[in-house]
Amino acid sequence: MANVRLVDLTKHYKRGSEVIKALDGVTLDIDKGEFVAVVGRSGSGKTTMLDLLGLLLKPTSGSLFIDDIDTAQLGDRQRAQMRAHRVGFVFQEYNLLSGLNVLENVMLPLRYAKNGKEGRGRAIELIDRVGLSDRIKHRPTELSGGQMQRVAIARSMVNAPSLILLDEPTGAVDTETAQQLVDLLKRLNHEDQVTIVLVTHDTDISGQARRQIRLKDGRVLTDERVGEGIPVA
Ligand code: ADP
Ligand code: MG
């Protein structure tokens, strides 16, 4: 089953008389359990594509299906529900709340999905899986960049989403830490069959994904499965 299906998806912005085609007609499927790297120069449309997939933006035209649901048919509340239940986000800047400890940060998305009760146990288990059991009561300011990103990854999975979207998650950490984060993502992808779409500038990282989608000027330049060497489109 396609976890995500984009059909001629566009996002255009108007700046004065100019139209900026941030995404300009992208058609592709991402299957459940895939590990996809999205690459391309700055301004190529990577963040726009990710934000559309995460229902943070609405497309200008085209269709987006998530788990076979046509997202254009959803009202605002249903969109918010779908985002809360099916999608996890990780950003370069971690976006943790400094006034909350690790457990409280990881549990935060449970509120939006009304998963509070069962969720606490899952949060504790995820913190263990990302290797931070001994930091569970610490505040973000007491953690390293890599540890903060582990918290953000645990948080992104707390509602058991089918899809995790990561925008330059290793952009603020050193190479070794970046590799540890990628190893963690690979493990979660493998163990939970969660789909991972990871935007990155770093070719050492994108080269480890089984599929690489390269964007240029809002369009798909190449889409290939690395390793198997079979072009997908
Ligand atoms: P990337 O993440 O690959 O660097 P983005 O998706 O952020 O690229 O941006 C793609 C293009 O769309 C860029 O030219 C950018 O300036 C433009 N863009 C993105 N968001 C907006 C916005 N809210 N308003 C106007 N232009 C935007
Ligand atoms: Mg970007």
PDB file of C-alpha atoms and ligand atoms in Angstrom:
ATOM      1  CA  MET A   1       0.000   0.000   0.000  1.00  0.00           C
ATOM      2  CA  ALA A   2       1.204   3.464  -0.766  1.00  0.00           C
ATOM      3  CA  ASN A   3       1.688   5.299   2.473  1.00  0.00           C
ATOM      4  CA  VAL A   4       1.871   8.571   0.592  1.00  0.00           C
ATOM      5  CA  ARG A   5       0.786   9.413  -2.936  1.00  0.00           C
ATOM      6  CA  LEU A   6       1.449  12.751  -4.607  1.00  0.00           C
ATOM      7  CA  VAL A   7      -0.290  13.442  -7.887  1.00  0.00           C
ATOM      8  CA  ASP A   8       0.871  16.495  -9.827  1.00  0.00           C
ATOM      9  CA  LEU A   9       1.257  18.309  -6.527  1.00  0.00           C
ATOM     10  CA  THR A  10       2.104  22.016  -6.672  1.00  0.00           C
ATOM     11  CA  LYS A  11       2.665  24.824  -4.217  1.00  0.00           C
ATOM     12  CA  HIS A  12       2.937  28.266  -5.725  1.00  0.00           C
ATOM     13  CA  TYR A  13       3.515  31.556  -3.964  1.00  0.00           C
ATOM     14  CA  LYS A  14       2.855  35.013  -5.348  1.00  0.00           C
ATOM     15  CA  ARG A  15       5.421  37.688  -4.668  1.00  0.00           C
ATOM     16  CA  GLY A  16       4.173  40.835  -6.355  1.00  0.00           C
ATOM     17  CA  SER A  17       3.605  39.881  -9.967  1.00  0.00           C
ATOM     18  CA  GLU A  18       6.020  36.973  -9.720  1.00  0.00           C
ATOM     19  CA  VAL A  19       4.861  33.395  -9.106  1.00  0.00           C
ATOM     20  CA  ILE A  20       7.287  31.257  -7.126  1.00  0.00           C
ATOM     21  CA  LYS A  21       6.806  27.610  -7.952  1.00  0.00           C
ATOM     22  CA  ALA A  22       8.117  26.147  -4.706  1.00  0.00           C
ATOM     23  CA  LEU A  23       6.751  22.773  -5.756  1.00  0.00           C
ATOM     24  CA  ASP A  24       5.896  22.427  -9.404  1.00  0.00           C
ATOM     25  CA  GLY A  25       4.075  19.228 -10.287  1.00  0.00           C
ATOM     26  CA  VAL A  26       5.396  16.278  -8.302  1.00  0.00           C
ATOM     27  CA  THR A  27       3.957  12.813  -8.833  1.00  0.00           C
ATOM     28  CA  LEU A  28       5.269   9.917  -6.783  1.00  0.00           C
ATOM     29  CA  ASP A  29       4.334   7.159  -4.350  1.00  0.00           C
ATOM     30  CA  ILE A  30       6.090   6.313  -1.131  1.00  0.00           C
ATOM     31  CA  ASP A  31       5.302   2.861   0.229  1.00  0.00           C
ATOM     32  CA  LYS A  32       4.837   1.918   3.830  1.00  0.00           C
ATOM     33  CA  GLY A  33       8.181   1.249   5.476  1.00  0.00           C
ATOM     34  CA  GLU A  34      10.351   3.021   2.899  1.00  0.00           C
ATOM     35  CA  PHE A  35      13.368   5.070   3.952  1.00  0.00           C
ATOM     36  CA  VAL A  36      13.573   7.995   1.548  1.00  0.00           C
ATOM     37  CA  ALA A  37      16.120  10.783   1.415  1.00  0.00           C
ATOM     38  CA  VAL A  38      15.065  14.004  -0.269  1.00  0.00           C
ATOM     39  CA  VAL A  39      18.004  15.984  -1.575  1.00  0.00           C
ATOM     40  CA  GLY A  40      18.566  19.068  -3.698  1.00  0.00           C
ATOM     41  CA  ARG A  41      20.044  22.528  -3.459  1.00  0.00           C
ATOM     42  CA  SER A  42      18.748  25.185  -1.153  1.00  0.00           C
ATOM     43  CA  GLY A  43      15.500  26.516  -2.605  1.00  0.00           C
ATOM     44  CA  SER A  44      14.718  23.364  -4.602  1.00  0.00           C
ATOM     45  CA  GLY A  45      11.469  22.739  -2.720  1.00  0.00           C
ATOM     46  CA  LYS A  46      12.472  20.135  -0.118  1.00  0.00           C
ATOM     47  CA  THR A  47      10.907  21.816   2.893  1.00  0.00           C
ATOM     48  CA  THR A  48       7.810  22.718   0.902  1.00  0.00           C
ATOM     49  CA  MET A  49       7.346  19.089  -0.092  1.00  0.00           C
ATOM     50  CA  LEU A  50       7.845  17.907   3.474  1.00  0.00           C
ATOM     51  CA  ASP A  51       5.426  20.492   4.874  1.00  0.00           C
ATOM     52  CA  LEU A  52       2.817  19.458   2.317  1.00  0.00           C
ATOM     53  CA  LEU A  53       3.277  15.783   3.278  1.00  0.00           C
ATOM     54  CA  GLY A  54       2.865  16.756   6.922  1.00  0.00           C
ATOM     55  CA  LEU A  55      -0.293  18.759   6.222  1.00  0.00           C
ATOM     56  CA  LEU A  56       1.377  21.903   7.512  1.00  0.00           C
ATOM     57  CA  LEU A  57       0.691  23.505   4.134  1.00  0.00           C
ATOM     58  CA  LYS A  58      -2.145  23.169   1.663  1.00  0.00           C
ATOM     59  CA  PRO A  59      -1.223  22.580  -1.978  1.00  0.00           C
ATOM     60  CA  THR A  60      -2.080  25.025  -4.733  1.00  0.00           C
ATOM     61  CA  SER A  61      -3.177  22.142  -6.956  1.00  0.00           C
ATOM     62  CA  GLY A  62      -2.827  18.413  -7.343  1.00  0.00           C
ATOM     63  CA  SER A  63      -3.646  15.623  -4.909  1.00  0.00           C
ATOM     64  CA  LEU A  64      -2.087  14.214  -1.795  1.00  0.00           C
ATOM     65  CA  PHE A  65      -3.210  10.876  -0.398  1.00  0.00           C
ATOM     66  CA  ILE A  66      -2.021   9.610   2.955  1.00  0.00           C
ATOM     67  CA  ASP A  67      -2.851   5.988   3.739  1.00  0.00           C
ATOM     68  CA  ASP A  68      -5.242   6.146   0.754  1.00  0.00           C
ATOM     69  CA  ILE A  69      -7.147   9.086   2.220  1.00  0.00           C
ATOM     70  CA  ASP A  70      -7.545  12.063  -0.092  1.00  0.00           C
ATOM     71  CA  THR A  71      -6.375  14.897   2.132  1.00  0.00           C
ATOM     72  CA  ALA A  72      -8.226  17.511   0.055  1.00  0.00           C
ATOM     73  CA  GLN A  73     -11.488  16.063   1.352  1.00  0.00           C
ATOM     74  CA  LEU A  74     -10.585  16.681   4.983  1.00  0.00           C
ATOM     75  CA  GLY A  75     -11.856  19.605   7.016  1.00  0.00           C
ATOM     76  CA  ASP A  76      -9.500  21.521   9.264  1.00  0.00           C
ATOM     77  CA  ARG A  77     -10.258  19.374  12.303  1.00  0.00           C
ATOM     78  CA  GLN A  78      -9.790  16.154  10.371  1.00  0.00           C
ATOM     79  CA  ARG A  79      -6.508  17.468   8.969  1.00  0.00           C
ATOM     80  CA  ALA A  80      -5.320  18.238  12.475  1.00  0.00           C
ATOM     81  CA  GLN A  81      -6.374  14.781  13.634  1.00  0.00           C
ATOM     82  CA  MET A  82      -4.603  13.116  10.734  1.00  0.00           C
ATOM     83  CA  ARG A  83      -1.466  15.123  11.425  1.00  0.00           C
ATOM     84  CA  ALA A  84      -1.565  14.201  15.099  1.00  0.00           C
ATOM     85  CA  HIS A  85      -2.145  10.485  14.567  1.00  0.00           C
ATOM     86  CA  ARG A  86      -0.313   9.589  11.405  1.00  0.00           C
ATOM     87  CA  VAL A  87       2.599  11.993  11.057  1.00  0.00           C
ATOM     88  CA  GLY A  88       5.661  12.698  13.196  1.00  0.00           C
ATOM     89  CA  PHE A  89       7.949  15.691  12.659  1.00  0.00           C
ATOM     90  CA  VAL A  90      11.612  16.297  13.407  1.00  0.00           C
ATOM     91  CA  PHE A  91      13.249  19.656  12.652  1.00  0.00           C
ATOM     92  CA  GLN A  92      16.866  20.796  12.571  1.00  0.00           C
ATOM     93  CA  GLU A  93      16.364  23.029  15.621  1.00  0.00           C
ATOM     94  CA  TYR A  94      14.792  20.213  17.728  1.00  0.00           C
ATOM     95  CA  ASN A  95      11.916  22.476  18.806  1.00  0.00           C
ATOM     96  CA  LEU A  96      11.831  21.089  22.333  1.00  0.00           C
ATOM     97  CA  LEU A  97      10.144  23.069  25.088  1.00  0.00           C
ATOM     98  CA  SER A  98      12.835  24.236  27.477  1.00  0.00           C
ATOM     99  CA  GLY A  99      10.492  24.330  30.479  1.00  0.00           C
ATOM    100  CA  LEU A 100       9.637  20.626  30.157  1.00  0.00           C
ATOM    101  CA  ASN A 101      11.814  17.612  30.908  1.00  0.00           C
ATOM    102  CA  VAL A 102      12.553  14.825  28.436  1.00  0.00           C
ATOM    103  CA  LEU A 103       9.521  12.725  29.356  1.00  0.00           C
ATOM    104  CA  GLU A 104       7.178  15.719  29.256  1.00  0.00           C
ATOM    105  CA  ASN A 105       8.531  16.755  25.854  1.00  0.00           C
ATOM    106  CA  VAL A 106       8.080  13.280  24.427  1.00  0.00           C
ATOM    107  CA  MET A 107       4.552  13.084  25.860  1.00  0.00           C
ATOM    108  CA  LEU A 108       3.456  16.441  24.468  1.00  0.00           C
ATOM    109  CA  PRO A 109       1.972  15.179  21.165  1.00  0.00           C
ATOM    110  CA  LEU A 110      -0.189  12.711  23.099  1.00  0.00           C
ATOM    111  CA  ARG A 111      -2.472  15.604  24.020  1.00  0.00           C
ATOM    112  CA  TYR A 112      -3.226  16.459  20.417  1.00  0.00           C
ATOM    113  CA  ALA A 113      -4.080  12.856  19.605  1.00  0.00           C
ATOM    114  CA  LYS A 114      -5.892  12.250  22.910  1.00  0.00           C
ATOM    115  CA  ASN A 115      -3.604   9.293  23.560  1.00  0.00           C
ATOM    116  CA  GLY A 116      -2.706  10.440  27.052  1.00  0.00           C
ATOM    117  CA  LYS A 117      -3.443   7.305  29.025  1.00  0.00           C
ATOM    118  CA  GLU A 118      -1.716   4.578  27.036  1.00  0.00           C
ATOM    119  CA  GLY A 119       0.823   7.086  25.842  1.00  0.00           C
ATOM    120  CA  ARG A 120       2.933   7.473  28.952  1.00  0.00           C
ATOM    121  CA  GLY A 121       4.192   3.907  28.774  1.00  0.00           C
ATOM    122  CA  ARG A 122       4.952   4.286  25.114  1.00  0.00           C
ATOM    123  CA  ALA A 123       6.848   7.517  25.779  1.00  0.00           C
ATOM    124  CA  ILE A 124       8.996   5.809  28.418  1.00  0.00           C
ATOM    125  CA  GLU A 125       9.657   2.890  26.089  1.00  0.00           C
ATOM    126  CA  LEU A 126      10.666   5.230  23.246  1.00  0.00           C
ATOM    127  CA  ILE A 127      13.013   7.187  25.488  1.00  0.00           C
ATOM    128  CA  ASP A 128      14.637   3.867  26.312  1.00  0.00           C
ATOM    129  CA  ARG A 129      14.865   2.933  22.642  1.00  0.00           C
ATOM    130  CA  VAL A 130      16.603   6.190  21.765  1.00  0.00           C
ATOM    131  CA  GLY A 131      19.044   5.569  24.613  1.00  0.00           C
ATOM    132  CA  LEU A 132      18.019   8.301  27.042  1.00  0.00           C
ATOM    133  CA  SER A 133      16.507   6.438  29.990  1.00  0.00           C
ATOM    134  CA  ASP A 134      19.098   7.992  32.280  1.00  0.00           C
ATOM    135  CA  ARG A 135      18.091  11.504  31.145  1.00  0.00           C
ATOM    136  CA  ILE A 136      14.332  11.172  31.445  1.00  0.00           C
ATOM    137  CA  LYS A 137      13.924  13.954  34.035  1.00  0.00           C
ATOM    138  CA  HIS A 138      16.506  16.283  32.477  1.00  0.00           C
ATOM    139  CA  ARG A 139      15.639  19.531  30.754  1.00  0.00           C
ATOM    140  CA  PRO A 140      16.724  20.116  27.123  1.00  0.00           C
ATOM    141  CA  THR A 141      19.351  22.667  28.241  1.00  0.00           C
ATOM    142  CA  GLU A 142      21.114  19.820  30.065  1.00  0.00           C
ATOM    143  CA  LEU A 143      21.426  17.744  26.893  1.00  0.00           C
ATOM    144  CA  SER A 144      23.785  17.715  23.917  1.00  0.00           C
ATOM    145  CA  GLY A 145      22.525  18.435  20.393  1.00  0.00           C
ATOM    146  CA  GLY A 146      22.494  14.743  19.543  1.00  0.00           C
ATOM    147  CA  GLN A 147      20.571  13.932  22.699  1.00  0.00           C
ATOM    148  CA  MET A 148      18.032  16.687  21.996  1.00  0.00           C
ATOM    149  CA  GLN A 149      17.513  15.271  18.536  1.00  0.00           C
ATOM    150  CA  ARG A 150      16.961  11.811  20.062  1.00  0.00           C
ATOM    151  CA  VAL A 151      14.262  13.334  22.227  1.00  0.00           C
ATOM    152  CA  ALA A 152      12.695  14.931  19.135  1.00  0.00           C
ATOM    153  CA  ILE A 153      12.768  11.564  17.348  1.00  0.00           C
ATOM    154  CA  ALA A 154      11.121   9.816  20.311  1.00  0.00           C
ATOM    155  CA  ARG A 155       8.533  12.602  20.428  1.00  0.00           C
ATOM    156  CA  SER A 156       7.820  12.196  16.706  1.00  0.00           C
ATOM    157  CA  MET A 157       6.967   8.516  17.275  1.00  0.00           C
ATOM    158  CA  VAL A 158       4.901   8.737  20.432  1.00  0.00           C
ATOM    159  CA  ASN A 159       1.548   8.616  18.664  1.00  0.00           C
ATOM    160  CA  ALA A 160       2.715   5.629  16.586  1.00  0.00           C
ATOM    161  CA  PRO A 161       2.563   7.496  13.263  1.00  0.00           C
ATOM    162  CA  SER A 162       2.838   5.702   9.947  1.00  0.00           C
ATOM    163  CA  LEU A 163       5.131   8.433   8.621  1.00  0.00           C
ATOM    164  CA  ILE A 164       8.002  10.448  10.058  1.00  0.00           C
ATOM    165  CA  LEU A 165       9.184  13.603   8.312  1.00  0.00           C
ATOM    166  CA  LEU A 166      12.616  14.992   9.142  1.00  0.00           C
ATOM    167  CA  ASP A 167      13.902  18.317   7.811  1.00  0.00           C
ATOM    168  CA  GLU A 168      17.715  18.484   8.012  1.00  0.00           C
ATOM    169  CA  PRO A 169      17.711  16.633  11.359  1.00  0.00           C
ATOM    170  CA  THR A 170      21.493  16.361  11.424  1.00  0.00           C
ATOM    171  CA  GLY A 171      22.159  19.922  10.267  1.00  0.00           C
ATOM    172  CA  ALA A 172      23.252  21.122  13.712  1.00  0.00           C
ATOM    173  CA  VAL A 173      25.357  18.185  14.946  1.00  0.00           C
ATOM    174  CA  ASP A 174      28.835  16.834  14.195  1.00  0.00           C
ATOM    175  CA  THR A 175      29.452  13.996  11.728  1.00  0.00           C
ATOM    176  CA  GLU A 176      29.744  11.234  14.292  1.00  0.00           C
ATOM    177  CA  THR A 177      26.573  12.290  16.080  1.00  0.00           C
ATOM    178  CA  ALA A 178      24.804  12.579  12.731  1.00  0.00           C
ATOM    179  CA  GLN A 179      25.747   9.003  11.921  1.00  0.00           C
ATOM    180  CA  GLN A 180      24.446   7.798  15.281  1.00  0.00           C
ATOM    181  CA  LEU A 181      21.134   9.528  14.596  1.00  0.00           C
ATOM    182  CA  VAL A 182      20.917   7.908  11.171  1.00  0.00           C
ATOM    183  CA  ASP A 183      21.652   4.501  12.706  1.00  0.00           C
ATOM    184  CA  LEU A 184      18.835   5.118  15.171  1.00  0.00           C
ATOM    185  CA  LEU A 185      16.448   6.056  12.354  1.00  0.00           C
ATOM    186  CA  LYS A 186      17.401   2.955  10.394  1.00  0.00           C
ATOM    187  CA  ARG A 187      16.662   0.818  13.430  1.00  0.00           C
ATOM    188  CA  LEU A 188      13.273   2.446  14.070  1.00  0.00           C
ATOM    189  CA  ASN A 189      12.423   2.163  10.373  1.00  0.00           C
ATOM    190  CA  HIS A 190      13.286  -1.516  10.413  1.00  0.00           C
ATOM    191  CA  GLU A 191      11.679  -2.425  13.734  1.00  0.00           C
ATOM    192  CA  ASP A 192       8.441  -0.442  13.411  1.00  0.00           C
ATOM    193  CA  GLN A 193       8.040  -0.358   9.621  1.00  0.00           C
ATOM    194  CA  VAL A 194       7.524   3.373   9.977  1.00  0.00           C
ATOM    195  CA  THR A 195       8.010   5.294   6.737  1.00  0.00           C
ATOM    196  CA  ILE A 196      10.850   7.794   6.916  1.00  0.00           C
ATOM    197  CA  VAL A 197      11.226  10.808   4.662  1.00  0.00           C
ATOM    198  CA  LEU A 198      14.424  12.648   5.485  1.00  0.00           C
ATOM    199  CA  VAL A 199      15.528  15.920   3.935  1.00  0.00           C
ATOM    200  CA  THR A 200      19.279  16.365   4.009  1.00  0.00           C
ATOM    201  CA  HIS A 201      22.152  18.231   2.404  1.00  0.00           C
ATOM    202  CA  ASP A 202      24.609  15.602   3.566  1.00  0.00           C
ATOM    203  CA  THR A 203      25.458  13.065   0.868  1.00  0.00           C
ATOM    204  CA  ASP A 204      26.996  10.708   3.437  1.00  0.00           C
ATOM    205  CA  ILE A 205      23.543  10.445   4.935  1.00  0.00           C
ATOM    206  CA  SER A 206      21.387  10.469   1.811  1.00  0.00           C
ATOM    207  CA  GLY A 207      23.613   7.741   0.361  1.00  0.00           C
ATOM    208  CA  GLN A 208      22.498   5.428   3.144  1.00  0.00           C
ATOM    209  CA  ALA A 209      18.804   5.703   2.296  1.00  0.00           C
ATOM    210  CA  ARG A 210      17.360   3.008   0.102  1.00  0.00           C
ATOM    211  CA  ARG A 211      15.727   5.633  -2.065  1.00  0.00           C
ATOM    212  CA  GLN A 212      16.880   9.099  -3.045  1.00  0.00           C
ATOM    213  CA  ILE A 213      14.626  11.739  -4.521  1.00  0.00           C
ATOM    214  CA  ARG A 214      16.446  14.741  -5.935  1.00  0.00           C
ATOM    215  CA  LEU A 215      14.483  17.944  -6.384  1.00  0.00           C
ATOM    216  CA  LYS A 216      15.383  20.834  -8.624  1.00  0.00           C
ATOM    217  CA  ASP A 217      13.271  23.965  -9.046  1.00  0.00           C
ATOM    218  CA  GLY A 218      10.301  22.259  -7.404  1.00  0.00           C
ATOM    219  CA  ARG A 219      10.427  19.216  -9.644  1.00  0.00           C
ATOM    220  CA  VAL A 220      11.739  15.683  -9.300  1.00  0.00           C
ATOM    221  CA  LEU A 221      15.068  15.557 -11.123  1.00  0.00           C
ATOM    222  CA  THR A 222      15.869  11.947 -10.227  1.00  0.00           C
ATOM    223  CA  ASP A 223      14.232   9.251  -8.133  1.00  0.00           C
ATOM    224  CA  GLU A 224      16.306   6.165  -7.608  1.00  0.00           C
ATOM    225  CA  ARG A 225      16.653   3.206  -5.358  1.00  0.00           C
ATOM    226  CA  VAL A 226      20.208   3.067  -4.187  1.00  0.00           C
ATOM    227  CA  GLY A 227      21.761  -0.323  -3.730  1.00  0.00           C
ATOM    228  CA  GLU A 228      19.441  -2.023  -6.153  1.00  0.00           C
ATOM    229  CA  GLY A 229      20.357   0.670  -8.651  1.00  0.00           C
ATOM    230  CA  ILE A 230      16.900   0.555 -10.167  1.00  0.00           C
ATOM    231  CA  PRO A 231      15.440   3.873 -11.219  1.00  0.00           C
ATOM    232  CA  VAL A 232      11.930   4.273  -9.859  1.00  0.00           C
ATOM    233  CA  ALA A 233      10.758   6.998 -12.216  1.00  0.00           C
TER     234      ALA A 233
HETATM  235  P1  ADP B   1      14.469  24.050   0.313  1.00  0.00           P
HETATM  236  O1  ADP B   1      13.900  23.475   1.556  1.00  0.00           O
HETATM  237  O2  ADP B   1      14.838  23.016  -0.712  1.00  0.00           O
HETATM  238  O3  ADP B   1      15.619  24.966   0.576  1.00  0.00           O
HETATM  239  P2  ADP B   1      11.958  25.505   0.145  1.00  0.00           P
HETATM  240  O4  ADP B   1      10.901  24.486  -0.014  1.00  0.00           O
HETATM  241  O5  ADP B   1      12.133  26.111   1.471  1.00  0.00           O
HETATM  242  O6  ADP B   1      13.348  24.917  -0.407  1.00  0.00           O
HETATM  243  O7  ADP B   1      11.678  26.703  -0.879  1.00  0.00           O
HETATM  244  C1  ADP B   1      11.446  26.478  -2.266  1.00  0.00           C
HETATM  245  C2  ADP B   1      11.219  27.828  -2.940  1.00  0.00           C
HETATM  246  O8  ADP B   1       9.992  28.395  -2.489  1.00  0.00           O
HETATM  247  C3  ADP B   1      12.289  28.860  -2.625  1.00  0.00           C
HETATM  248  O9  ADP B   1      12.487  29.648  -3.779  1.00  0.00           O
HETATM  249  C4  ADP B   1      11.668  29.682  -1.531  1.00  0.00           C
HETATM  250  O10 ADP B   1      12.183  30.974  -1.502  1.00  0.00           O
HETATM  251  C5  ADP B   1      10.202  29.656  -1.897  1.00  0.00           C
HETATM  252  N1  ADP B   1       9.313  29.754  -0.721  1.00  0.00           N
HETATM  253  C6  ADP B   1       9.213  28.866   0.294  1.00  0.00           C
HETATM  254  N2  ADP B   1       8.303  29.242   1.184  1.00  0.00           N
HETATM  255  C7  ADP B   1       7.796  30.430   0.740  1.00  0.00           C
HETATM  256  C8  ADP B   1       6.807  31.356   1.225  1.00  0.00           C
HETATM  257  N3  ADP B   1       6.131  31.126   2.344  1.00  0.00           N
HETATM  258  N4  ADP B   1       6.548  32.452   0.471  1.00  0.00           N
HETATM  259  C9  ADP B   1       7.222  32.679  -0.686  1.00  0.00           C
HETATM  260  N5  ADP B   1       8.154  31.856  -1.190  1.00  0.00           N
HETATM  261  C10 ADP B   1       8.446  30.740  -0.491  1.00  0.00           C
HETATM  262 MG    MG B   2      14.555  23.607   3.529  1.00  0.00          MG
END
